[in-house]
Short mmCIF file of C-alpha atoms in Angstrom, two decimals:
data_model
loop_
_atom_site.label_atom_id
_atom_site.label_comp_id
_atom_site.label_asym_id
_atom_site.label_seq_id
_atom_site.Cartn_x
_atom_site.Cartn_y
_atom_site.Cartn_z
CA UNK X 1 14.12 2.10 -16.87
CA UNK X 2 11.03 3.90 -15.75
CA UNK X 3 10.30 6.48 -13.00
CA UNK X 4 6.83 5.90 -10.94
CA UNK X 5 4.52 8.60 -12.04
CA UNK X 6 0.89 9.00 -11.77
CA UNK X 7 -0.04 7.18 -15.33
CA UNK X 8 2.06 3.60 -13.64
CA UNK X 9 -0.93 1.12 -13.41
CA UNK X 10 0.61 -2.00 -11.37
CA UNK X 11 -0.41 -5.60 -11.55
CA UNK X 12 -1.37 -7.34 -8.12
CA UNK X 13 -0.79 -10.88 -9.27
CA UNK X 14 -1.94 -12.39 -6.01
CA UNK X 15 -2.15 -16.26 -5.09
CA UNK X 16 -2.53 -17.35 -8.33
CA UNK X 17 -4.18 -17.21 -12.15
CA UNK X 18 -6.59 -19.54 -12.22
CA UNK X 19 -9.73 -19.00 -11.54
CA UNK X 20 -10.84 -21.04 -9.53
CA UNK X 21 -8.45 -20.45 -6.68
CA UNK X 22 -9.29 -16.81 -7.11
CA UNK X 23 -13.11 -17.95 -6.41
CA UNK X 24 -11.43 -19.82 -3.56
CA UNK X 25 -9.35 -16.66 -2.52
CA UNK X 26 -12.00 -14.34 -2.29
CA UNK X 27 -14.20 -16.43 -0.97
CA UNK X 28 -12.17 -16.87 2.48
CA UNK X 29 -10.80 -13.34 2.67
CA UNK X 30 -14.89 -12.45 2.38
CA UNK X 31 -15.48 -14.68 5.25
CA UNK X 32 -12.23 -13.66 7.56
CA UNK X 33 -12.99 -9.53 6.56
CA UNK X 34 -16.44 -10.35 8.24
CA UNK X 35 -15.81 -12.11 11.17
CA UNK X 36 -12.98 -8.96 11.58
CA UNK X 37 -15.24 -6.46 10.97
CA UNK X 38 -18.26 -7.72 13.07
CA UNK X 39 -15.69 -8.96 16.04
CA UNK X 40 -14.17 -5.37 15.74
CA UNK X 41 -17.40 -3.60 15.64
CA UNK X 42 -18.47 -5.54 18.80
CA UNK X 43 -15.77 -4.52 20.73
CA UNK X 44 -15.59 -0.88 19.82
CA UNK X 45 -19.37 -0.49 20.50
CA UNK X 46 -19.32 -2.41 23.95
CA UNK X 47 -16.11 -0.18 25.42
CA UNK X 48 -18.08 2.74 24.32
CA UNK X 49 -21.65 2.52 25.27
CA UNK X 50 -21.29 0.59 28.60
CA UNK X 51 -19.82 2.64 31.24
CA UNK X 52 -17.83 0.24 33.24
CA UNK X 53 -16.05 -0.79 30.32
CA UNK X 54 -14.28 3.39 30.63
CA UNK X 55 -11.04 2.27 31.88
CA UNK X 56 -7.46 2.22 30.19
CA UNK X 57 -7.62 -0.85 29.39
CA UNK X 58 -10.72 -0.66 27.09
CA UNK X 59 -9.39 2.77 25.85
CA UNK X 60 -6.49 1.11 24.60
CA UNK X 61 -8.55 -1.96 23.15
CA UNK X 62 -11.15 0.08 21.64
CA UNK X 63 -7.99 2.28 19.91
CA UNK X 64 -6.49 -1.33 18.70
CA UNK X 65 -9.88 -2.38 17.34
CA UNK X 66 -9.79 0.64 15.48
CA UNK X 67 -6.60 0.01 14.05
CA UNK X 68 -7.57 -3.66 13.22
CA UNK X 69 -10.52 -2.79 11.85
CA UNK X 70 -8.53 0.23 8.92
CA UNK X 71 -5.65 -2.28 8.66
CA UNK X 72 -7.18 -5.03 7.28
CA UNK X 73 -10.20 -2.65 5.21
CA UNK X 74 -7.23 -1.32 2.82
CA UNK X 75 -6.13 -4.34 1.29
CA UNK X 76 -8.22 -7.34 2.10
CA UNK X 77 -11.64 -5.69 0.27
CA UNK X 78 -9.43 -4.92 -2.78
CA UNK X 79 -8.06 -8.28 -3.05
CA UNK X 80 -11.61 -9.53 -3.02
CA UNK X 81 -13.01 -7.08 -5.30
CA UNK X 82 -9.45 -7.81 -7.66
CA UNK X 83 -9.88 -11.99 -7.35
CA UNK X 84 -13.71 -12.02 -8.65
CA UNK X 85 -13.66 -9.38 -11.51
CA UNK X 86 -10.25 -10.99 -12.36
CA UNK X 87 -9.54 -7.28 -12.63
CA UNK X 88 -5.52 -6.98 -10.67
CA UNK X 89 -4.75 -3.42 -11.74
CA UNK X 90 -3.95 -0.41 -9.18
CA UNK X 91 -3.50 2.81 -9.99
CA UNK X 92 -0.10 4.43 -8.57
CA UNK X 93 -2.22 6.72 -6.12
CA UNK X 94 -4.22 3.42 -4.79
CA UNK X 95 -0.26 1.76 -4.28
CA UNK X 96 0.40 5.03 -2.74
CA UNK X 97 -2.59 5.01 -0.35
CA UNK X 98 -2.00 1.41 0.35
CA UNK X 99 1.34 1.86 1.12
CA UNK X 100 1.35 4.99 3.58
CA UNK X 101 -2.09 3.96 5.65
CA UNK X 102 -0.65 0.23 5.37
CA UNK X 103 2.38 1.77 7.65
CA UNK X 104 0.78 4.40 9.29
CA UNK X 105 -2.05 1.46 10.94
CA UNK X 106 0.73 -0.92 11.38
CA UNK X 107 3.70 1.21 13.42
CA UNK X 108 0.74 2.47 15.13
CA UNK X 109 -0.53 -0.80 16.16
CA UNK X 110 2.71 -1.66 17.38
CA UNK X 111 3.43 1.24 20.04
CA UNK X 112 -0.42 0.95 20.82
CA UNK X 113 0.69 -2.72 21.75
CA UNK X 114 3.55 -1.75 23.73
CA UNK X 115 1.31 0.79 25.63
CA UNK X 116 -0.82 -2.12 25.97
CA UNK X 117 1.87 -4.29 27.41
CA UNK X 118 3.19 -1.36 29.89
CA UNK X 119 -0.85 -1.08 31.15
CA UNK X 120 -0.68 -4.41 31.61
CA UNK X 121 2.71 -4.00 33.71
CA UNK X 122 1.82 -1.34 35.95
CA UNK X 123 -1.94 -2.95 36.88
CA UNK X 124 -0.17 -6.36 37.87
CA UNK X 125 3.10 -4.90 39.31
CA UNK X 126 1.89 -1.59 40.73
CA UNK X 127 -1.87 -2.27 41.32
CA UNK X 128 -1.92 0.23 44.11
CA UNK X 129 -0.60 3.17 42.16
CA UNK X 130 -2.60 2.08 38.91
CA UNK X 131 -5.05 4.86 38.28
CA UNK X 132 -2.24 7.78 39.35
CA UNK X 133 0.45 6.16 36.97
CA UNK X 134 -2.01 5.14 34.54
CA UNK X 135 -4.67 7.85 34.27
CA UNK X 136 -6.48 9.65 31.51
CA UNK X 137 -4.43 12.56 30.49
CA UNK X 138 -1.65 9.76 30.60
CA UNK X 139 -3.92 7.28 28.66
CA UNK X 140 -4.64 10.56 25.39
CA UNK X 141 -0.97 11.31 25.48
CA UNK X 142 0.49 6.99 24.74
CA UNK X 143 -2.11 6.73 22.33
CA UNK X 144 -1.65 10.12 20.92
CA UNK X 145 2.32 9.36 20.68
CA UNK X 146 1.48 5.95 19.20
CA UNK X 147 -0.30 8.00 16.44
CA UNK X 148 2.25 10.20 15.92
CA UNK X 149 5.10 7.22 15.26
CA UNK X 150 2.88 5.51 12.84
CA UNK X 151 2.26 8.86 10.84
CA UNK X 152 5.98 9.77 10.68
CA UNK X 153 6.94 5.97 9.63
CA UNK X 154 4.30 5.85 6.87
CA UNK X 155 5.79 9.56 5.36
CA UNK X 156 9.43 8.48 5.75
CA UNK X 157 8.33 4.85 3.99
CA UNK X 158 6.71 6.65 1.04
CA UNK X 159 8.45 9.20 0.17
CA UNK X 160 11.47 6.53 -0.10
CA UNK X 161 9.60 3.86 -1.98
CA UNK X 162 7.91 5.61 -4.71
CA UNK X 163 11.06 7.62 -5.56
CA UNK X 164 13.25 4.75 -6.66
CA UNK X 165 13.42 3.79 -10.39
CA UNK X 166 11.76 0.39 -11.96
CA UNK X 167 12.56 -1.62 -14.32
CA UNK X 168 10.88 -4.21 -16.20
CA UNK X 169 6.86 -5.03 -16.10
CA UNK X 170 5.25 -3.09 -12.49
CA UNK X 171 3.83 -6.53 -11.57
CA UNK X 172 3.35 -6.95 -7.75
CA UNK X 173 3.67 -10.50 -6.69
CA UNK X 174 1.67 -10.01 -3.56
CA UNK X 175 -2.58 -8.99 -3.10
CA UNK X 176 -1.65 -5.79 -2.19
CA UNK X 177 1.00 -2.77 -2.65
CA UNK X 178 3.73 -4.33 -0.01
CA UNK X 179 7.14 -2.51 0.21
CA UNK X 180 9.52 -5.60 -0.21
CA UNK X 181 7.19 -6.54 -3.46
CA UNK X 182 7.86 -3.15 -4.57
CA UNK X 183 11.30 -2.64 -4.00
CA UNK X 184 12.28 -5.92 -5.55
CA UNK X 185 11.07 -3.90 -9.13
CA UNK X 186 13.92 -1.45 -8.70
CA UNK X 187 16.75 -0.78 -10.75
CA UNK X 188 19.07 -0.65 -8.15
CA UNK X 189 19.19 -0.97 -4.84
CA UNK X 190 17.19 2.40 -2.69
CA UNK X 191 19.42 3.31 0.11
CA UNK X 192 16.97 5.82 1.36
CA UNK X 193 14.27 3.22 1.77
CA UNK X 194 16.52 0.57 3.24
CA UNK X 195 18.08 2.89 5.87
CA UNK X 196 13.68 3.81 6.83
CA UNK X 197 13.21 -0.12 6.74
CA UNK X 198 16.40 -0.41 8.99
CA UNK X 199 15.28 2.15 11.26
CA UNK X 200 11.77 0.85 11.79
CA UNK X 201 12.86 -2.78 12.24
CA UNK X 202 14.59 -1.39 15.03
CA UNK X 203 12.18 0.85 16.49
CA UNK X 204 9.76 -2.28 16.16
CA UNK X 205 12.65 -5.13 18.02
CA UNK X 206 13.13 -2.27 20.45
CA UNK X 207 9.33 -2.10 21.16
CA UNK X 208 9.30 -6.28 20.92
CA UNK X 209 12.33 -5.93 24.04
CA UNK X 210 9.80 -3.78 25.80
CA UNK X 211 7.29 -5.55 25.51
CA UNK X 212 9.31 -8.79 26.77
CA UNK X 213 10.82 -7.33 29.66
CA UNK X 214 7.56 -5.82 30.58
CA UNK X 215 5.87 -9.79 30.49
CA UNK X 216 9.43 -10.99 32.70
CA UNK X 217 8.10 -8.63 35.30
CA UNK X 218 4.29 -9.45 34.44
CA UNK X 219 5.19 -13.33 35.08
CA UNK X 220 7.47 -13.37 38.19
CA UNK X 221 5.05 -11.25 40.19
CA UNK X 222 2.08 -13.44 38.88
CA UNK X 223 3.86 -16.34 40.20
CA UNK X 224 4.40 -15.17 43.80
CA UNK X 225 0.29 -14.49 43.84
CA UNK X 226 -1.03 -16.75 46.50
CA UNK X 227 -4.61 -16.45 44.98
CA UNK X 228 -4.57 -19.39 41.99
CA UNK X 229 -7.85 -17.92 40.75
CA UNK X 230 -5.36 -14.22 40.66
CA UNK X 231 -2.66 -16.16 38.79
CA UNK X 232 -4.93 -18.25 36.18
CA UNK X 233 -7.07 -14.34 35.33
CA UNK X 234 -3.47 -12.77 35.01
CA UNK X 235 -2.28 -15.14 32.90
CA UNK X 236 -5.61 -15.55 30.52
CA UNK X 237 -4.87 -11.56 30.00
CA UNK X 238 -1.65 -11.55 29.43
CA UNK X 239 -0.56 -14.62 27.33
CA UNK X 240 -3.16 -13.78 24.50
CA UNK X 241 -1.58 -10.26 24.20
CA UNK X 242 2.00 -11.86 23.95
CA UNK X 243 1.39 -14.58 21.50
CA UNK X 244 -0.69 -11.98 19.18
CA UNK X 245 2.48 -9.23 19.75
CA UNK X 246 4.72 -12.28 18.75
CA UNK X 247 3.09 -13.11 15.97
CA UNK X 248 2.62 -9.83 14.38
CA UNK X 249 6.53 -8.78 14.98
CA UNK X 250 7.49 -12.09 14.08
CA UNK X 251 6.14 -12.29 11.07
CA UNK X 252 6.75 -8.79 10.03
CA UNK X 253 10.25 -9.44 10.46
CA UNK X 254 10.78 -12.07 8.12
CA UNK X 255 9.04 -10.28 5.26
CA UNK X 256 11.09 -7.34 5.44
CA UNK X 257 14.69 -9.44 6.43
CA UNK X 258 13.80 -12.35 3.99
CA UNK X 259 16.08 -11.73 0.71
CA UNK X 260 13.04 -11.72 -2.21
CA UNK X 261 13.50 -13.52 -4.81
CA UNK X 262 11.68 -12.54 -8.25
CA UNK X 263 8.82 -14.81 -8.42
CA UNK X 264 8.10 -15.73 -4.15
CA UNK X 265 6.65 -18.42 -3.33
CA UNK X 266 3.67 -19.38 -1.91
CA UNK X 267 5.53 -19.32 1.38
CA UNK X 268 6.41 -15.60 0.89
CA UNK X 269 2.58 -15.03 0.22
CA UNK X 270 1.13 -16.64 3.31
CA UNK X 271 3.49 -14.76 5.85
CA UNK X 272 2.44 -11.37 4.55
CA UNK X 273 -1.25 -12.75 5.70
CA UNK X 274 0.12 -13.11 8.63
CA UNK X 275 0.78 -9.57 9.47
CA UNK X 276 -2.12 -8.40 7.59
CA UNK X 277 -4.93 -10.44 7.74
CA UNK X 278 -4.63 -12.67 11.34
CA UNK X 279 -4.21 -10.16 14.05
CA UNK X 280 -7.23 -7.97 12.93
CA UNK X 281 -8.79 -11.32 13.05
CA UNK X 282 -7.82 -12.84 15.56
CA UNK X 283 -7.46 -9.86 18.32
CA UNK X 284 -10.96 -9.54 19.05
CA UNK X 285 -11.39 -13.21 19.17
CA UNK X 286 -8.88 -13.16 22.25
CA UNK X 287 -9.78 -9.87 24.04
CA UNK X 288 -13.73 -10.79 24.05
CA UNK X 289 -14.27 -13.98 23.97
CA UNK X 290 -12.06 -15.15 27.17
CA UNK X 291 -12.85 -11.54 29.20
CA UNK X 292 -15.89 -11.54 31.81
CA UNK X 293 -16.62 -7.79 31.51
CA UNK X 294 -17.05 -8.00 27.56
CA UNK X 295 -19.48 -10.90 28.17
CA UNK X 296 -21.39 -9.14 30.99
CA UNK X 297 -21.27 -5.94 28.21
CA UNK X 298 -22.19 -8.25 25.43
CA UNK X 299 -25.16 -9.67 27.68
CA UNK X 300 -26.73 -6.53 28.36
CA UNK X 301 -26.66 -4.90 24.61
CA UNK X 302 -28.44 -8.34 23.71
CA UNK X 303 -30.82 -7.93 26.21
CA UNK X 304 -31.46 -4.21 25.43
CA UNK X 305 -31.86 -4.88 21.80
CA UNK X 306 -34.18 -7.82 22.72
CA UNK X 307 -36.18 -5.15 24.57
CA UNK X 308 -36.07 -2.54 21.95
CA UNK X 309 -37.70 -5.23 19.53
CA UNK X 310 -40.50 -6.32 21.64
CA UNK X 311 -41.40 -2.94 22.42
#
């Protein structure tokens, strides 16, 4: 039996040991990182430099963009770096970092999605009282709390990880320093860290209830529009935030409830991509691509850096 200390070096044995599915590893977490960090990018420079986009709404998206864009940068450019130098070693403060800005990104992300669904609740339900319910100072103070949550989650998540015991080689069977990974290399079982991981899932299902009861609401006054064009834009907003919030939860969930077995599978592996790697993907895919203002927005930076070059 061992204590973590500074000296632990731990061993991210990713997807697998053979090179050539490393190659193949890296390879499409190079391409996915790049189409998140470019689709990101976009979004935060369109909701800041064009001036209609300054509502809540693009407040909160350019905050989850943000979020997207850290969450996947501290593990995804590691596990490329770690599959083509075949070089898996982390030191204990990297683990450390990944594991505290891992949470703090995450549990912020999910409040800053419930905001998002409660926006979305008051401009469909309450359109007439939208910008007094929903207004700037209120806008600083959800995001601000969201913030908050995520920082005291990631200290509380830790501090209660990295003071348990290990036993046995520090090999992480995962592409980056997850908590499940690392608490399945403990002596004995870490009360402290399972009553934090009991806490949170419950914070996030009571978040996921929220958010559901918030889309109940959403739906049965979309359905009493008479407009169908009013109905088919409400829905095109709202679905793609539910089935992202879904999937994130979702699959966080059954990481952190699945009993973890020694070796996981392959199974085990692809989940954690799931929470990790798809919705800072796949979020800027949904909010941009299907919205009318970030075209319009899109349209005119084109056209003003077409300009810029000719002149």
């Amino acid at each position: 039996m061992v204590n973590f200390t500074f000296g632990n070096i731990f061993f991210l044995m990713g997807f697998s040991d053979t090179q050539e599915v490393q190659i193949l590893h890296a390879v499409l977490f190079l391409l996915i990182y790049l189409t998140a960090l470019l689709g990101n990018l976009l979004i935060i420079t369109l909701t800041t430099e064009d001036p209609r986009l300054h509502t809540p709404m693009y407040f909160f998206l350019r905050n989850l963009s943000f979020l997207d864009l850290c969450l996947i940068s501290i593990t995804v450019p590691k596990a490329i770096v770690s599959s083509l130098t075949s070089n898996n070693t982390i030191s204990f403060l990297g683990c450390v970092s990944q594991v505290f800005f891992f949470f703090l990104l995450a549990t912020t992300e999910v409040a800053l999605l419930t905001v998002m669904s409660y926006d979305c609740y008051v401009a469909i339900c309450y359109p007439l009282r939208y910008d007094t319910i929903v207004n700037h100072g209120a806008c600083v103070q959800m995001a601000a709390s969201s913030w908050a949550s995520g920082g005291l989650n990631a200290i509380l998540h830790t501090a209660a990880t990295f003071s348990i015991a290990m036993c046995g080689s520090p090999e992480v069977h995962q592409f980056f320093c997850d908590v499940p990974q690392l608490l399945s290399l403990a002596c004995s079982y870490n009360i402290g860290e399972l009553v934090v991981i009991g806490l949170s899932l419950m914070l996030d299902f009571g978040c996921f209830v929220f958010i559901d009861i918030s889309y109940i609401h959403i739906f049965s006054t979309v359905l009493r529009m008479p407009s169908r064009e009013g109905r088919s834009k409400a829905f095109s907003t709202c679905l793609p935030h539910l089935i992202v919030v879904t999937l994130f939860l979702s699959s966080g969930f059954f990481a952190y409830l699945h009993p973890l077995p020694k070796s996981p599978s392959l199974w085990d592996l692809l989940v954690s991509v799931f929470y990790t790697v798809v919705p800072p993907t796949m979020n800027p895919l949904i909010y941009s691509l299907r919205n009318k203002d970030m075209k319009v927005a899109l349209g005119k930076l084109r056209m003003s850096i077409v300009h810029q070059t000719g002149s």
